[in-house]
Rosetta silent file (secondary structure, phi, psi, omega in degrees, C-alpha in Angstrom):
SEQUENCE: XXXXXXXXXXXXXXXXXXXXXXXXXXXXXXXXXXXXXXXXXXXXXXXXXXXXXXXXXXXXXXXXX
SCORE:     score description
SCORE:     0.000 S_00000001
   1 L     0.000  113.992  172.003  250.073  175.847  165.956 S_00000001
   2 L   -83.078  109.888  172.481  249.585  178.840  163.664 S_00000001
   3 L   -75.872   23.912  173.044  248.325  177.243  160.101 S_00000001
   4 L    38.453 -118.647  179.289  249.371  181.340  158.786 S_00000001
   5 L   -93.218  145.003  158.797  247.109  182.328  155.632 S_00000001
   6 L  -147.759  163.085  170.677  244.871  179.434  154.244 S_00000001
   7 L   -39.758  159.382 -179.682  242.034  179.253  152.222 S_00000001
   8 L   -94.473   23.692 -164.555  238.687  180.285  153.775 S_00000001
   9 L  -151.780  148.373 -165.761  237.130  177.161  153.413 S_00000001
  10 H   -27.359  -60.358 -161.620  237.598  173.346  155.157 S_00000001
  11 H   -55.977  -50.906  157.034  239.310  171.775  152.496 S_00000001
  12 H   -35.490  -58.671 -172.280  242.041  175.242  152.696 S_00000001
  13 H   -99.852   13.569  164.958  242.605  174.522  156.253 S_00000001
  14 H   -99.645    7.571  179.915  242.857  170.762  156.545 S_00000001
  15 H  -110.567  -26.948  153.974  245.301  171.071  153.731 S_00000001
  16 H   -36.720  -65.378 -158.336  247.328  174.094  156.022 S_00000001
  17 L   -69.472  -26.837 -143.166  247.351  171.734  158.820 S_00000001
  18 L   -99.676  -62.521  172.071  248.189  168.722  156.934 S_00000001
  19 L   -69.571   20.670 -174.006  251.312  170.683  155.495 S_00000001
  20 L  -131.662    8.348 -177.424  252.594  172.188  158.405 S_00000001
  21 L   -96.343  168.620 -160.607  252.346  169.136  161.067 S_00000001
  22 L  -102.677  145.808  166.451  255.734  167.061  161.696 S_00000001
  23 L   -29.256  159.323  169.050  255.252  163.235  160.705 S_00000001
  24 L    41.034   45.262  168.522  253.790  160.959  163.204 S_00000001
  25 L  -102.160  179.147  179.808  251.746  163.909  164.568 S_00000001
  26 L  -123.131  126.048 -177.894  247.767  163.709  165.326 S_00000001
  27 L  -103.793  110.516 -178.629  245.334  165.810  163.583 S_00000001
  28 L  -120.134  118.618  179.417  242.320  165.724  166.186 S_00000001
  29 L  -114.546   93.946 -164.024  238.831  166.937  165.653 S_00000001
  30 L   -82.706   64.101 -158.659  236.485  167.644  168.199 S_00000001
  31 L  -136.580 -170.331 -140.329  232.608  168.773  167.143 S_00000001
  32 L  -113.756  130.798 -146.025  228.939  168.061  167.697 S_00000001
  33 E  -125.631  119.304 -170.079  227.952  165.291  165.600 S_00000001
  34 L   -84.350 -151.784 -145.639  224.873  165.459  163.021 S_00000001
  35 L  -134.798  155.987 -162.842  223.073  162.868  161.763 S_00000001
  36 L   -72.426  127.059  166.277  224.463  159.950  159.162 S_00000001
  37 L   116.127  -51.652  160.877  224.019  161.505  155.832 S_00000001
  38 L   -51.874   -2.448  171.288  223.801  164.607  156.376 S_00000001
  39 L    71.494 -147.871  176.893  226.783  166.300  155.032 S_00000001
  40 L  -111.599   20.851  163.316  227.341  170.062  156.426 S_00000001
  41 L   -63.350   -1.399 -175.871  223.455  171.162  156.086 S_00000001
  42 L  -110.812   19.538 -156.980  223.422  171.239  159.588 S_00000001
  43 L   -91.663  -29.260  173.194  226.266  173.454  160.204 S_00000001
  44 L   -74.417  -48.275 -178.602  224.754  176.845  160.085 S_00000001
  45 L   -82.996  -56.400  163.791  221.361  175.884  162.104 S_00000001
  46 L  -113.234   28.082 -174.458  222.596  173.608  164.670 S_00000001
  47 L    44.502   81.432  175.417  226.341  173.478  164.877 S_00000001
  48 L  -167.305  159.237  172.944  226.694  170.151  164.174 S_00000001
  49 E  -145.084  135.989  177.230  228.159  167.742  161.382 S_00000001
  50 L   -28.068   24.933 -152.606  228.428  164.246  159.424 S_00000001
  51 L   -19.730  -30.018  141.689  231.480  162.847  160.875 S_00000001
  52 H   -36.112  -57.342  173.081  231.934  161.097  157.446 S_00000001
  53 H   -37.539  -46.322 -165.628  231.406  164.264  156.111 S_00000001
  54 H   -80.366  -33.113  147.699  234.147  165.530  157.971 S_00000001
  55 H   -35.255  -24.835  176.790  236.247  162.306  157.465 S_00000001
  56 H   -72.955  -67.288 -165.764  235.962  162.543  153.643 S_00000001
  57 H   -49.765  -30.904  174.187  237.066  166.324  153.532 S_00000001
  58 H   -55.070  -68.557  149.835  240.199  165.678  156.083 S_00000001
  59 H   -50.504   -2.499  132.753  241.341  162.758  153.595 S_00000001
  60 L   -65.748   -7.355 -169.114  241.321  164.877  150.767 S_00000001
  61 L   -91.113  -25.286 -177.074  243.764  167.343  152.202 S_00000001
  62 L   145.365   -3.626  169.911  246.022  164.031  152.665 S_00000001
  63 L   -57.230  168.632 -179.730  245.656  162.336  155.929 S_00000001
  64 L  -127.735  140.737  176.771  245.601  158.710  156.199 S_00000001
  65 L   -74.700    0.000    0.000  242.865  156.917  159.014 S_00000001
């Protein structure tokens, strides 16, 4: 799926994604998982992330769990 131009930043492309998939599609995220709490300080140093973290920002573009 090409999300075309979006913002350069998470919240830009989970809101791309979110407005170009057809109802009763699956938005699936696959990454290396960082410690509870941590946010996205770990994103740069170890490739890794909150999964909350990334669960908040995905529900802001408009997803539902």
């Amino acid at each position: 799926m090409s999300v075309g131009r979006f913002s350069a930043t998470a919240a830009g492309f989970n809101r791309a994604v979110y407005e170009r998939l057809k109802p009763g599609c699956a938005y699936v995220i696959f990454d290396h998982a960082a410690a509870a709490g941590t946010g996205a300080s770990d994103t740069r140093s170890l490739h890794r992330i909150d999964p909350a973290s990334v669960r908040k920002e995905v529900e802001a573009a408009g997803f539902v769990p």
